[in-house]
Coordinates of C-alpha atoms in Angstrom, one line a residue:
Chain Q
M56 CA -27.4 -25.4 -25.0
N57 CA -25.9 -28.7 -26.2
T58 CA -22.7 -27.9 -24.4
L59 CA -24.6 -27.0 -21.3
S60 CA -26.3 -30.3 -21.0
A61 CA -23.0 -32.1 -21.8
V62 CA -21.4 -30.2 -18.9
W63 CA -24.3 -31.1 -16.6
T64 CA -23.9 -34.7 -17.6
W65 CA -20.2 -34.6 -16.8
L66 CA -20.8 -33.0 -13.5
T67 CA -23.5 -35.5 -12.5
T68 CA -21.6 -38.6 -13.5
G69 CA -20.4 -40.3 -10.4
A70 CA -17.3 -41.7 -12.1
N71 CA -15.9 -38.3 -12.7
W72 CA -15.9 -37.5 -8.9
A73 CA -14.2 -40.7 -7.7
G74 CA -10.6 -42.0 -8.0
E75 CA -7.2 -40.4 -8.5
N76 CA -8.3 -38.0 -11.2
G77 CA -11.7 -37.5 -9.7
V78 CA -13.1 -34.1 -8.5
W79 CA -13.0 -35.0 -4.8
H80 CA -9.3 -35.8 -4.9
R81 CA -8.5 -32.8 -7.0
L82 CA -10.5 -30.5 -4.7
E83 CA -8.6 -31.9 -1.7
Q84 CA -5.3 -31.2 -3.4
H85 CA -6.5 -27.7 -4.2
V86 CA -7.6 -26.9 -0.7
V87 CA -4.5 -28.4 0.9
L88 CA -2.2 -26.5 -1.5
T89 CA -4.1 -23.2 -1.0
F90 CA -4.2 -23.3 2.8
A91 CA -0.6 -24.6 3.2
C92 CA 0.7 -21.8 1.0
L93 CA -1.5 -19.2 2.8
V94 CA -0.1 -20.3 6.1
I95 CA 3.6 -20.3 4.9
S96 CA 3.3 -16.9 3.2
A97 CA 1.5 -15.3 6.2
L98 CA 4.3 -16.6 8.5
I99 CA 6.8 -15.0 6.2
A100 CA 5.0 -11.7 5.3
L101 CA 3.2 -10.7 8.5
P102 CA 6.1 -10.6 10.9
I103 CA 8.1 -8.5 8.4
A104 CA 5.2 -6.2 7.7
L105 CA 4.3 -5.7 11.4
T106 CA 8.0 -5.0 12.3
L107 CA 8.5 -2.6 9.4
G108 CA 5.1 -1.0 10.1
H109 CA 5.9 -0.5 13.8
L110 CA 9.4 0.9 13.1
G111 CA 8.0 3.0 10.2
R112 CA 10.8 1.8 7.9
G113 CA 10.9 0.1 4.5
G114 CA 7.7 1.7 3.3
A115 CA 8.8 2.0 -0.3
L116 CA 9.7 -1.7 -0.4
A117 CA 6.4 -2.8 1.1
V118 CA 4.3 -0.5 -1.1
N119 CA 6.1 -1.2 -4.4
L120 CA 6.5 -4.9 -4.1
A121 CA 2.9 -5.6 -5.3
N122 CA 3.2 -3.3 -8.3
V123 CA 6.5 -4.7 -9.4
G124 CA 5.2 -8.3 -9.0
R125 CA 2.2 -7.6 -11.2
A126 CA 4.5 -7.4 -14.3
V127 CA 5.9 -10.9 -13.7
P128 CA 3.7 -13.6 -15.2
T129 CA 2.8 -16.3 -12.8
F130 CA 2.9 -18.9 -15.5
A131 CA 6.5 -17.9 -16.4
V132 CA 7.6 -18.2 -12.8
L133 CA 6.0 -21.6 -12.4
V134 CA 7.8 -22.9 -15.5
L135 CA 11.1 -21.3 -14.6
L136 CA 11.1 -22.9 -11.2
L137 CA 10.2 -26.3 -12.8
L138 CA 13.3 -26.1 -15.0
T139 CA 15.6 -25.3 -12.1
P140 CA 17.0 -28.1 -9.9
I141 CA 14.1 -27.4 -7.5
G142 CA 11.8 -28.9 -10.2
R143 CA 13.0 -32.3 -9.3
Y144 CA 11.3 -32.1 -5.9
G145 CA 7.7 -32.7 -6.7
Q146 CA 5.3 -30.0 -5.5
W147 CA 8.0 -27.6 -4.4
P148 CA 8.2 -25.4 -7.5
T149 CA 4.5 -24.9 -7.2
I150 CA 4.6 -24.1 -3.5
I151 CA 7.4 -21.6 -3.9
A152 CA 5.7 -19.8 -6.8
L153 CA 2.4 -19.6 -4.9
V154 CA 4.1 -18.3 -1.7
L155 CA 6.1 -15.7 -3.7
F156 CA 2.9 -14.3 -5.2
A157 CA 0.9 -14.4 -2.0
I158 CA 3.5 -12.4 0.0
P159 CA 3.0 -8.9 -1.7
P160 CA -0.7 -8.4 -0.8
L161 CA -0.1 -9.7 2.7
L162 CA 2.9 -7.5 3.2
T163 CA 1.5 -4.3 1.7
N164 CA -1.9 -4.4 3.4
A165 CA -0.5 -5.2 6.8
Y166 CA 2.2 -2.5 6.5
V167 CA -0.2 0.1 5.4
G168 CA -2.6 -1.0 8.2
M169 CA 0.2 -0.5 10.8
R170 CA 1.2 2.9 9.4
E171 CA -2.4 4.2 9.3
V172 CA -2.9 3.7 13.0
D173 CA -3.8 7.1 14.5
Q174 CA -0.5 8.6 15.8
D175 CA -2.4 10.3 18.7
V176 CA -3.4 6.8 19.9
V177 CA 0.2 5.6 19.7
R178 CA 1.5 8.7 21.6
A179 CA -1.2 8.2 24.2
A180 CA -0.2 4.5 24.6
R181 CA 3.4 5.5 25.0
G182 CA 2.4 8.1 27.5
M183 CA 0.7 5.4 29.5
G184 CA 4.1 3.7 29.8
M185 CA 3.5 0.9 27.3
T186 CA 6.6 -0.9 26.1
G187 CA 7.3 -1.4 22.4
M188 CA 5.9 -5.0 22.4
Q189 CA 2.8 -3.9 24.4
L190 CA 2.2 -1.1 21.9
V191 CA 2.4 -3.5 19.0
W192 CA 0.1 -6.2 20.4
R193 CA -2.4 -4.2 22.4
V194 CA -2.7 -1.1 20.2
E195 CA -1.3 -1.3 16.7
V196 CA -2.1 -4.8 15.7
P197 CA -5.8 -4.6 16.8
L198 CA -6.2 -1.3 15.0
A199 CA -4.4 -2.6 11.9
F200 CA -6.4 -5.9 11.9
P201 CA -9.0 -5.0 9.3
L202 CA -6.4 -4.3 6.7
V203 CA -4.4 -7.4 7.7
L204 CA -7.5 -9.4 7.1
T205 CA -8.1 -7.7 3.8
G206 CA -4.6 -8.7 2.8
I207 CA -5.2 -12.3 3.8
R208 CA -8.5 -12.3 1.8
I209 CA -6.8 -11.0 -1.3
A210 CA -3.9 -13.5 -0.9
A211 CA -6.4 -16.5 -0.3
V212 CA -8.5 -15.7 -3.4
Q213 CA -5.4 -15.2 -5.5
L214 CA -3.9 -18.5 -4.2
V215 CA -6.9 -20.4 -5.4
A216 CA -6.3 -18.9 -8.9
T217 CA -2.6 -19.5 -8.9
A218 CA -3.1 -23.1 -7.7
T219 CA -5.3 -23.6 -10.7
L220 CA -2.4 -22.5 -13.0
A221 CA -0.1 -25.0 -11.3
A222 CA -1.9 -27.7 -13.3
L223 CA -0.2 -26.3 -16.4
V224 CA 3.2 -27.4 -15.0
G225 CA 2.0 -30.7 -13.8
G226 CA 0.8 -29.8 -10.3
G227 CA -2.4 -31.1 -8.7
G228 CA -5.6 -29.4 -8.0
L229 CA -8.8 -28.6 -9.8
G230 CA -6.9 -27.1 -12.7
R231 CA -5.9 -30.6 -13.7
I232 CA -9.5 -31.3 -14.7
I233 CA -9.3 -28.4 -17.2
T234 CA -5.9 -29.4 -18.6
A235 CA -7.0 -33.0 -18.9
G236 CA -10.1 -31.8 -20.7
F237 CA -8.0 -29.8 -23.2
N238 CA -5.8 -32.9 -23.8
L239 CA -8.8 -35.0 -24.4
A240 CA -10.3 -32.2 -26.6
S241 CA -13.4 -32.6 -24.4
T242 CA -15.1 -29.2 -24.2
P243 CA -17.7 -30.5 -21.6
Q244 CA -14.9 -31.5 -19.2
V245 CA -13.0 -28.2 -19.7
V246 CA -16.1 -26.2 -18.9
A247 CA -17.1 -28.4 -16.0
G248 CA -13.6 -28.0 -14.5
A249 CA -13.8 -24.3 -15.1
V250 CA -17.2 -24.1 -13.3
L251 CA -15.7 -26.0 -10.3
V252 CA -12.7 -23.7 -10.1
A253 CA -14.9 -20.6 -10.5
V254 CA -17.3 -21.8 -7.8
F255 CA -14.4 -22.6 -5.4
A256 CA -12.9 -19.1 -5.9
L257 CA -16.2 -17.4 -5.4
L258 CA -16.9 -19.4 -2.3
M259 CA -13.6 -18.4 -0.9
E260 CA -14.3 -14.7 -1.6
A261 CA -17.8 -15.1 -0.1
A262 CA -16.5 -16.9 3.0
F263 CA -14.2 -13.9 3.8
E264 CA -17.0 -11.4 3.0
L265 CA -19.2 -13.2 5.4
A266 CA -16.5 -13.5 8.1
Q267 CA -15.8 -9.8 7.8
R268 CA -19.5 -8.9 8.0
C269 CA -20.1 -11.1 11.1
A270 CA -16.9 -10.0 12.8
P271 CA -17.0 -7.6 15.7
G272 CA -16.8 -3.9 14.8
W273 CA -13.1 -3.5 15.7
A274 CA -12.2 -6.3 13.3
R275 CA -14.2 -4.8 10.4
G276 CA -12.9 -1.2 10.5
R277 CA -13.2 0.6 7.3
A278 CA -12.6 -2.5 5.3
G279 CA -16.0 -4.0 6.1
Chain K
M32 CA 30.0 -42.4 -37.5
T33 CA 28.0 -39.5 -36.3
A34 CA 29.6 -36.2 -35.7
P35 CA 30.1 -35.3 -32.0
P36 CA 27.3 -32.9 -30.8
P37 CA 28.3 -29.3 -31.2
D38 CA 29.4 -27.7 -27.9
D39 CA 27.4 -24.5 -28.0
C40 CA 25.0 -23.0 -25.5
L41 CA 22.0 -24.5 -27.3
A42 CA 23.4 -28.0 -27.0
R43 CA 24.4 -27.4 -23.3
N44 CA 20.8 -26.1 -22.7
D45 CA 22.1 -23.0 -20.9
W46 CA 19.7 -20.5 -19.4
I47 CA 21.2 -17.6 -21.2
C48 CA 22.1 -18.2 -24.8
G49 CA 23.1 -15.8 -27.5
D50 CA 22.7 -18.4 -30.3
Y51 CA 19.1 -18.8 -29.3
L52 CA 18.5 -15.1 -29.9
S53 CA 20.1 -15.1 -33.3
T54 CA 18.7 -18.4 -34.6
R55 CA 15.1 -17.9 -33.3
R56 CA 14.9 -14.2 -34.0
Q57 CA 11.8 -14.4 -36.2
I58 CA 9.9 -16.7 -33.8
L59 CA 10.6 -14.3 -31.0
L60 CA 9.6 -11.2 -32.9
D61 CA 6.3 -12.9 -34.0
A62 CA 5.6 -13.9 -30.5
V63 CA 6.3 -10.4 -29.2
A64 CA 4.0 -9.0 -31.9
Q65 CA 1.2 -11.4 -31.0
H66 CA 1.6 -10.7 -27.3
I67 CA 1.4 -6.9 -27.7
Q68 CA -1.5 -7.2 -30.2
L69 CA -3.5 -9.4 -27.8
T70 CA -2.8 -7.1 -24.8
V71 CA -3.5 -3.8 -26.5
I72 CA -6.7 -5.0 -28.3
S73 CA -8.1 -6.5 -25.1
V74 CA -7.4 -3.5 -22.9
A75 CA -8.8 -1.2 -25.6
L76 CA -11.9 -3.3 -25.8
G77 CA -12.2 -3.2 -22.0
L78 CA -11.9 0.6 -22.1
L79 CA -14.5 0.9 -24.8
I80 CA -17.0 -0.9 -22.7
A81 CA -15.9 0.5 -19.3
V82 CA -16.4 4.2 -20.1
P83 CA -20.1 4.1 -21.1
L84 CA -20.7 1.7 -18.2
A85 CA -19.1 4.0 -15.7
L86 CA -21.0 7.0 -17.1
L87 CA -24.3 5.0 -16.9
A88 CA -23.6 4.0 -13.3
R89 CA -23.0 7.7 -12.6
R90 CA -26.3 8.8 -14.1
R91 CA -28.4 6.0 -12.6
R92 CA -27.0 5.6 -9.1
W93 CA -28.9 2.3 -8.5
T94 CA -26.8 0.6 -11.1
V95 CA -23.6 1.2 -9.1
G96 CA -24.2 -1.8 -6.8
P97 CA -24.9 -4.3 -9.5
V98 CA -22.1 -3.1 -11.7
L99 CA -19.5 -3.3 -8.9
G100 CA -20.9 -6.7 -7.8
I101 CA -20.7 -8.2 -11.2
T102 CA -17.2 -6.9 -11.8
T103 CA -16.1 -8.4 -8.5
V104 CA -17.4 -11.8 -9.5
I105 CA -15.7 -11.6 -12.9
Y106 CA -12.4 -10.5 -11.2
T107 CA -12.6 -13.4 -8.8
I108 CA -12.7 -16.1 -11.5
P109 CA -9.2 -17.5 -12.2
S110 CA -7.8 -16.9 -15.7
L111 CA -7.5 -20.5 -16.7
A112 CA -11.2 -21.0 -15.7
M113 CA -12.2 -17.8 -17.5
F114 CA -10.6 -18.9 -20.8
S115 CA -12.2 -22.4 -20.4
L116 CA -15.6 -21.0 -19.7
L117 CA -15.4 -19.0 -23.0
L118 CA -14.3 -22.1 -25.0
P119 CA -17.9 -23.2 -26.1
F120 CA -18.4 -19.6 -27.4
Y121 CA -15.2 -18.9 -29.3
G122 CA -13.4 -22.2 -29.7
L123 CA -9.6 -22.3 -29.8
S124 CA -9.2 -18.7 -31.1
A125 CA -7.4 -15.5 -30.4
T126 CA -10.9 -13.9 -29.8
L127 CA -11.3 -16.1 -26.8
V128 CA -8.1 -14.7 -25.2
V129 CA -9.0 -11.2 -26.1
V130 CA -12.5 -11.4 -24.6
G131 CA -11.2 -13.0 -21.4
L132 CA -8.6 -10.4 -20.9
A133 CA -11.0 -7.6 -21.8
L134 CA -13.4 -8.8 -19.1
Y135 CA -10.6 -8.5 -16.5
S136 CA -9.5 -5.0 -17.8
L137 CA -13.2 -4.0 -17.7
T138 CA -13.5 -4.6 -14.0
L139 CA -10.3 -2.7 -13.1
L140 CA -11.3 0.2 -15.4
V141 CA -14.9 0.6 -14.3
R142 CA -13.9 0.7 -10.6
N143 CA -11.2 3.3 -11.2
L144 CA -13.3 5.4 -13.5
L145 CA -16.1 5.5 -10.9
A146 CA -13.6 6.4 -8.2
G147 CA -12.2 9.1 -10.4
L148 CA -15.6 10.6 -11.2
D149 CA -16.6 10.4 -7.5
G150 CA -13.4 12.2 -6.6
V151 CA -14.2 15.3 -8.6
P152 CA -14.5 18.2 -6.1
A153 CA -18.0 19.5 -5.7
E154 CA -16.7 23.1 -6.0
A155 CA -15.3 22.3 -9.5
K156 CA -18.8 21.1 -10.6
E157 CA -20.6 24.0 -9.0
A158 CA -18.2 26.5 -10.7
A159 CA -18.8 24.8 -14.1
R160 CA -22.6 25.1 -13.5
G161 CA -22.2 28.6 -12.4
M162 CA -20.4 29.5 -15.6
G163 CA -23.4 28.1 -17.5
Y164 CA -21.9 24.8 -18.6
G165 CA -24.5 22.2 -19.7
P166 CA -24.3 18.6 -18.3
L167 CA -22.4 17.3 -21.4
R168 CA -19.9 20.2 -21.5
Q169 CA -19.4 19.8 -17.8
L170 CA -18.7 16.1 -18.2
L171 CA -16.3 16.5 -21.1
T172 CA -14.3 19.6 -20.0
V173 CA -14.4 19.3 -16.2
E174 CA -15.3 15.9 -14.8
L175 CA -13.5 13.6 -17.2
P176 CA -10.2 15.5 -17.2
L177 CA -10.2 15.6 -13.4
A178 CA -11.0 11.8 -13.4
V179 CA -7.9 11.1 -15.6
P180 CA -5.4 10.4 -12.9
A181 CA -7.6 7.7 -11.2
A182 CA -8.6 6.3 -14.6
M183 CA -5.0 6.2 -15.8
A184 CA -3.9 4.4 -12.6
G185 CA -6.6 1.7 -13.5
L186 CA -5.5 1.6 -17.1
R187 CA -1.9 1.0 -16.1
I188 CA -2.7 -1.8 -13.7
A189 CA -5.1 -3.3 -16.3
T190 CA -2.4 -3.2 -19.0
V191 CA 0.4 -4.6 -16.9
S192 CA -1.9 -7.4 -15.6
A193 CA -3.0 -8.2 -19.2
V194 CA 0.6 -8.6 -20.4
A195 CA 1.2 -11.1 -17.6
L196 CA -2.2 -12.9 -18.2
T197 CA -1.8 -13.2 -21.9
T198 CA 0.8 -16.0 -21.3
V199 CA -2.0 -18.2 -20.0
G200 CA -3.6 -18.0 -23.5
A201 CA -1.0 -20.6 -24.4
I202 CA -3.6 -23.2 -23.3
V203 CA -5.6 -22.4 -26.5
G204 CA -2.5 -21.7 -28.6
Y205 CA -2.8 -17.9 -28.5
G206 CA -0.6 -16.7 -25.7
G207 CA 2.1 -14.7 -27.5
L208 CA 5.3 -15.3 -25.5
G209 CA 3.3 -17.7 -23.4
N210 CA 3.3 -20.1 -26.4
L211 CA 7.1 -20.1 -26.3
I212 CA 7.1 -20.7 -22.5
Y213 CA 4.7 -23.6 -22.9
A214 CA 6.6 -25.2 -25.7
G215 CA 9.9 -24.5 -23.8
M216 CA 8.5 -26.3 -20.7
N217 CA 7.6 -29.4 -22.7
A218 CA 11.0 -29.5 -24.4
F219 CA 12.9 -28.5 -21.2
F220 CA 14.4 -25.7 -23.3
K221 CA 15.8 -23.3 -20.6
A222 CA 16.9 -20.5 -22.9
Q223 CA 13.5 -20.2 -24.6
V224 CA 11.6 -20.1 -21.3
L225 CA 13.9 -17.5 -19.7
T226 CA 14.1 -15.3 -22.8
A227 CA 10.3 -15.3 -23.3
S228 CA 9.7 -14.6 -19.6
V229 CA 12.1 -11.6 -19.6
L230 CA 10.5 -10.3 -22.7
C231 CA 7.1 -10.4 -21.0
V232 CA 8.4 -8.3 -18.2
I233 CA 10.1 -5.8 -20.6
I234 CA 6.8 -5.4 -22.6
A235 CA 4.9 -4.8 -19.3
V236 CA 7.4 -2.2 -18.1
V237 CA 7.6 -0.4 -21.5
L238 CA 3.8 -0.2 -21.8
D239 CA 3.5 1.0 -18.2
L240 CA 6.1 3.8 -18.9
L241 CA 4.3 4.8 -22.1
L242 CA 1.0 5.1 -20.2
L243 CA 2.8 7.1 -17.4
G244 CA 4.1 9.5 -20.1
A245 CA 0.6 9.8 -21.6
E246 CA -0.8 10.6 -18.1
R247 CA 1.7 13.3 -17.6
L248 CA 0.8 14.8 -21.0
L249 CA -2.9 14.6 -20.3
T250 CA -2.6 16.3 -16.8
P251 CA -0.2 19.2 -17.2
W252 CA -1.8 20.9 -14.1
R253 CA -0.6 18.1 -11.8
R254 CA 3.0 18.7 -12.5
A255 CA 3.1 22.0 -10.8
S256 CA 1.3 20.9 -7.7
R257 CA 3.4 17.8 -7.5
Q258 CA 6.6 19.8 -7.1
A259 CA 4.9 22.1 -4.6
R260 CA 3.7 19.3 -2.3
P261 CA 6.1 16.4 -2.3
R262 CA 5.0 15.1 1.1
G263 CA 1.3 14.9 0.1
R264 CA 2.3 12.8 -2.8
A265 CA 3.9 10.0 -0.8
V266 CA 0.7 9.7 1.3
A267 CA -1.4 9.6 -1.8
G268 CA 0.8 6.8 -3.2
V269 CA 0.1 4.6 -0.2
K270 CA -3.7 5.3 -0.3
R271 CA -3.9 4.5 -4.0
L272 CA -2.2 1.2 -3.4
V273 CA -4.7 0.1 -0.8
A274 CA -7.4 0.7 -3.3
A275 CA -5.6 -1.4 -5.9
P276 CA -7.0 -4.9 -6.1
G277 CA -5.0 -8.1 -5.9
R278 CA -3.3 -9.4 -9.0
R279 CA -5.3 -11.8 -11.2
T280 CA -3.7 -15.2 -12.1

């Protein structure tokens, strides 16, 4: 209980929220890093997934990427990138690592979503004289949308977690509060930082849950 | 006069270095041993809690919602935060890492066990009842064996994830190969970081293959049907992957 009150004291001390190492600045870094990497990885993964899904090729690649990636520790990749020449360019090792790990869930879910579109519907659309592009944008993508959204949700929650780890290799974000706490041997600060990170991750998950529940039926599909 | 520095791969700080392997052999072996120990104990602990929990959720259907809800919340918390939240309870100890990893394994295993038990065909259960099987015998000889494939899929994901996540335990000094990566980062020691990272992946792949072998041994009836229906298998592979959750970092 002693720790709990010390954590509460840390969280309610205004000085801990202000300034370069304060919570607000770290939160801002965390949010910017998460969303920037989400956008970059979506721009890379979704066009590939939609193309492969439409053509029905590269299924093994799209499906196995996530499983293979699981065996590679994120921490190891962060440190390896830091020690390469890329490491000299500030935030880039972190951004590259985050994007690399966000691509598999986006790619796999979007690909599977495209492949699971009812083939009768696709044939009907072709019979109506739709071109390839019309088929993709008017039929396949809307029907695959729930799974695409699921992929984005998984990637976003995971990016929050990976951005936390970036603190171990000197990146910014809320993880820095935890690592600084360890360096100061301050358990209250470590726990306070962890609470902030956990709340942020849960809020991200909850936001997507809410968005999927409130979305129109076609966007929810089986995923909602 | 000082002697000129030796011109070997350690002095040059190469990524790949044979001398590193020979001079740091014992350190590497100790780290690998700790890594495997932390992983195996935590997954075993997770399994030990997950099985009764899944069986309870099966018996009392109203517990399914809360069990799945709590496991989702646990799985959403990033690993660094999870280890930090456990700090007041366990201090800087190996127990902290084991408990944190066990919580993640637990969530993966409970979900897959429930999916496996739910997937047991109703005909199989009716046949067992018709043959006069009691609830316990039916569970042990019909339902659990038929749930093995889904449970093993969960166990494999949990194990591979645990191997990768153990590295984060370096923050409290118990991260197996993660300790070497952490120290290698601070010393800018490339050979150490690369060697430890590669060993992590090798451990994950070896444990995954061992579990795959165990699954084959536990489900001899699936081998025959697998050969008979190669196309159905590919579809099942895609379906299973959709059900697999995102990686935890």
